[in-house]
Coordinates of C-alpha atoms in Angstrom, one line a residue:
Chain H
Q1 CA -52.2 63.2 26.1
K2 CA -50.8 66.9 25.9
E3 CA -52.8 68.9 23.7
V4 CA -52.7 72.2 21.8
E5 CA -56.0 73.6 20.5
Q6 CA -56.8 76.0 18.0
N7 CA -60.0 77.0 16.1
S8 CA -59.5 75.8 12.4
G9 CA -61.4 78.8 11.0
P10 CA -61.4 80.3 8.6
L11 CA -61.1 83.7 10.3
S12 CA -62.2 86.4 8.0
V13 CA -61.1 90.1 8.5
P14 CA -61.2 93.1 6.5
E15 CA -58.0 94.6 5.5
G16 CA -56.7 97.0 8.2
A17 CA -58.6 95.2 11.0
I18 CA -57.0 93.7 13.9
A19 CA -56.9 89.6 13.5
S20 CA -56.9 87.8 16.9
L21 CA -55.9 84.2 16.9
N22 CA -56.2 82.1 20.1
C23 CA -54.5 78.7 21.3
T24 CA -55.1 76.9 24.5
Y25 CA -52.8 74.1 25.9
S26 CA -53.0 71.5 28.5
D27 CA -49.6 71.0 29.9
R28 CA -49.3 73.4 33.0
G29 CA -45.5 72.9 33.0
S30 CA -44.9 74.4 29.6
Q31 CA -42.5 77.3 29.6
S32 CA -42.3 78.5 25.9
F33 CA -44.6 79.1 23.1
F34 CA -44.4 79.7 19.5
W35 CA -46.5 81.1 16.8
Y36 CA -45.7 79.9 13.1
R37 CA -47.1 81.4 9.9
Q38 CA -47.7 78.7 7.0
Y39 CA -48.6 79.8 3.6
S40 CA -50.3 77.2 1.4
G41 CA -47.8 74.8 0.1
K42 CA -45.0 76.2 2.1
S43 CA -43.2 75.2 5.3
P44 CA -43.9 77.0 8.8
E45 CA -42.2 80.1 9.5
L46 CA -41.4 81.1 13.0
I47 CA -43.0 84.7 13.6
M48 CA -43.2 85.0 17.5
S49 CA -41.8 83.4 20.6
I50 CA -43.0 84.2 24.1
Y51 CA -41.8 83.1 27.4
S52 CA -43.3 85.4 30.1
N53 CA -46.8 86.3 31.2
G54 CA -48.0 89.5 29.3
D55 CA -47.5 90.9 25.9
K56 CA -44.7 90.9 23.7
E57 CA -44.9 93.2 20.4
D58 CA -42.9 92.8 17.1
G59 CA -44.0 95.2 14.3
R60 CA -47.6 94.4 13.7
F61 CA -47.6 91.2 15.7
T62 CA -48.4 91.0 19.5
A63 CA -48.2 87.7 21.2
Q64 CA -50.1 87.4 24.7
L65 CA -49.5 84.7 27.2
N66 CA -51.6 83.9 30.2
K67 CA -50.1 80.9 32.0
A68 CA -52.5 80.7 34.7
S69 CA -55.5 80.4 32.2
Q70 CA -53.2 78.4 29.9
Y71 CA -53.8 80.4 26.7
V72 CA -51.7 82.2 24.2
S73 CA -52.9 84.4 21.6
L74 CA -51.6 86.3 18.5
L75 CA -52.8 89.7 17.4
I76 CA -52.2 91.0 14.0
R77 CA -52.7 94.8 13.6
D78 CA -53.4 96.6 10.3
S79 CA -54.0 93.1 8.7
Q80 CA -52.9 92.7 5.0
P81 CA -54.1 90.4 2.3
S82 CA -50.6 89.0 2.6
D83 CA -51.1 88.0 6.2
S84 CA -53.6 85.4 4.7
A85 CA -52.2 82.1 5.7
T86 CA -52.6 79.2 8.4
Y87 CA -51.2 80.2 11.8
L88 CA -49.8 77.5 13.9
C89 CA -49.3 77.2 17.6
A90 CA -46.5 75.2 19.1
V91 CA -46.1 74.4 22.7
P92 CA -43.0 72.2 23.8
S93 CA -43.9 69.5 26.4
S94 CA -42.7 70.6 29.8
G95 CA -39.0 69.4 30.4
T96 CA -38.6 68.7 26.7
Y97 CA -38.1 70.5 23.3
K98 CA -40.9 68.2 21.8
Y99 CA -43.2 70.7 20.1
I100 CA -46.9 70.0 20.2
F101 CA -48.5 71.9 17.4
G102 CA -52.2 72.9 17.1
T103 CA -54.0 72.2 14.0
G104 CA -53.7 75.7 13.0
T105 CA -56.0 78.8 12.2
R106 CA -56.7 79.8 8.7
L107 CA -56.8 83.5 8.4
K108 CA -58.2 85.3 5.5
V109 CA -57.6 89.1 5.0
L110 CA -60.2 90.6 2.6
A111 CA -59.2 93.2 0.4
Chain K
E1 CA -37.0 78.2 5.7
A2 CA -33.6 79.5 4.5
G3 CA -30.6 77.4 5.6
V4 CA -32.2 74.0 5.9
A5 CA -32.0 72.1 2.9
Q6 CA -34.2 69.0 1.9
S7 CA -34.6 66.9 -1.1
P8 CA -36.4 65.9 -3.2
R9 CA -39.1 68.4 -2.9
Y10 CA -41.7 66.1 -4.3
K11 CA -42.0 62.2 -4.5
I12 CA -44.7 59.9 -5.8
I13 CA -44.4 56.3 -5.3
E14 CA -46.8 53.3 -5.2
K15 CA -47.8 51.6 -1.9
R16 CA -45.3 49.1 -0.6
Q17 CA -42.4 50.9 -2.1
S18 CA -39.4 52.5 -0.3
V19 CA -38.7 56.0 -0.2
A20 CA -36.0 58.1 1.4
F21 CA -35.7 61.8 2.2
W22 CA -32.5 63.9 2.8
C23 CA -32.0 66.9 5.2
N24 CA -29.0 69.0 5.4
P25 CA -29.5 71.6 8.3
I26 CA -27.5 74.9 8.9
S27 CA -24.0 74.3 9.6
G28 CA -23.6 74.1 13.4
H29 CA -27.0 73.2 14.3
A30 CA -26.6 70.2 16.7
T31 CA -30.4 69.5 17.0
L32 CA -32.6 68.1 14.0
Y33 CA -36.0 67.2 13.8
W34 CA -38.2 65.2 11.4
Y35 CA -41.9 66.0 11.3
Q36 CA -44.9 64.6 9.3
Q37 CA -47.6 67.2 8.4
I38 CA -50.7 65.5 7.2
L39 CA -52.9 67.9 5.1
G40 CA -55.1 70.0 7.5
Q41 CA -53.1 69.2 10.5
G42 CA -50.3 70.7 12.5
P43 CA -46.8 69.0 12.2
K44 CA -46.1 65.8 14.4
L45 CA -42.8 65.1 15.5
L46 CA -41.3 61.9 14.2
I47 CA -37.9 61.9 15.7
Q48 CA -35.4 64.3 17.3
F49 CA -31.7 64.0 17.1
Q50 CA -29.1 65.8 19.3
N51 CA -25.8 65.5 17.3
N52 CA -25.8 61.7 16.3
G53 CA -27.8 60.6 19.0
V54 CA -31.6 60.1 19.0
V55 CA -33.4 62.1 22.0
D56 CA -37.0 61.2 21.2
D57 CA -38.5 58.7 18.7
S58 CA -41.8 57.9 20.6
Q59 CA -43.9 58.8 17.7
L60 CA -42.0 57.1 14.9
P61 CA -43.6 54.1 13.5
K62 CA -40.6 51.9 13.9
D63 CA -41.9 49.0 11.8
R64 CA -41.7 51.0 8.6
F65 CA -39.7 54.2 9.3
S66 CA -36.2 54.6 10.2
A67 CA -33.8 57.6 10.3
E68 CA -30.2 58.2 10.9
R69 CA -27.9 61.1 11.3
L70 CA -24.3 60.2 10.7
K71 CA -21.5 62.6 11.7
G72 CA -23.9 65.0 13.4
V73 CA -24.8 66.8 10.3
D74 CA -27.1 65.4 7.5
S75 CA -29.8 63.0 8.2
T76 CA -32.2 60.7 6.0
L77 CA -35.5 59.5 6.8
K78 CA -36.7 56.1 5.0
I79 CA -39.9 54.5 4.8
Q80 CA -40.2 50.9 3.9
P81 CA -42.7 49.7 2.8
A82 CA -44.9 52.9 2.3
K83 CA -48.7 53.0 2.9
L84 CA -51.4 55.2 1.6
E85 CA -51.6 57.0 4.9
D86 CA -47.9 58.0 4.7
S87 CA -49.0 60.6 2.1
A88 CA -47.9 63.8 3.9
V89 CA -45.3 66.7 4.0
Y90 CA -42.1 65.5 5.7
L91 CA -40.5 68.6 7.3
C92 CA -36.9 68.6 8.7
A93 CA -36.2 71.5 11.3
S94 CA -33.0 72.4 13.3
T95 CA -32.2 75.0 16.0
P96 CA -29.4 77.3 16.0
P97 CA -27.0 77.2 19.0
G98 CA -27.5 79.8 21.7
R99 CA -31.3 80.0 21.3
P100 CA -32.7 80.1 24.8
Y101 CA -35.9 77.8 24.2
N102 CA -34.5 75.5 21.1
E103 CA -36.6 77.6 18.4
Q104 CA -37.0 75.5 15.5
F105 CA -36.6 76.6 11.9
F106 CA -38.1 74.5 9.0
G107 CA -36.7 73.4 5.6
P108 CA -39.0 73.6 2.6
G109 CA -40.2 69.9 3.1
T110 CA -40.9 66.9 0.9
R111 CA -44.3 66.3 -0.4
L112 CA -44.8 62.5 -0.4
T113 CA -47.8 61.0 -2.4
V114 CA -48.4 57.4 -2.0
L115 CA -50.6 55.8 -4.7

């Protein structure tokens, strides 16, 4: 059974700090990795995609991928109270577009 | 969320009743997905369509769930009969053409409560 694991949190950080969210996955053949943000009562919103080892930056968000260690992380710089949400990691099973989602990490940014 | 329409947004039914959900993805999106998200969990894929055809329905409880996508556009997901454990949010997602890794974009979802 292919798995994607995340710490459920809550992860609490003060406003302006860096929030670091982690995700590990079991399928060594996975080639693409996605981070979704989900506000309470809303549907998931795609915020980052990463396909190659290393870092990918988009505004205040940085995704980091290490395929050898099978983890992907999301850094949020200058965290704002509006970043408070659940962050879902999604990893397609190798050879398919079937996403396996983690349970999500709840982030709370304290003003 | 914008671009994928779902209805109804909320539905409350008694157990053993039937219910249907509707999804209209963004025009031109060939790939459509239905997910079930139980409170506190990540979404779980129920079924994936490519145009009219089913690509993956391995996690669809086929004794009670059915889905169809006529003409490769709209899709409906039906539950008959519903059980208490079917209470969840049902999410529809689609993939724009040309995306390198089939990024998925979700509709607003339908929240189902089974009493």
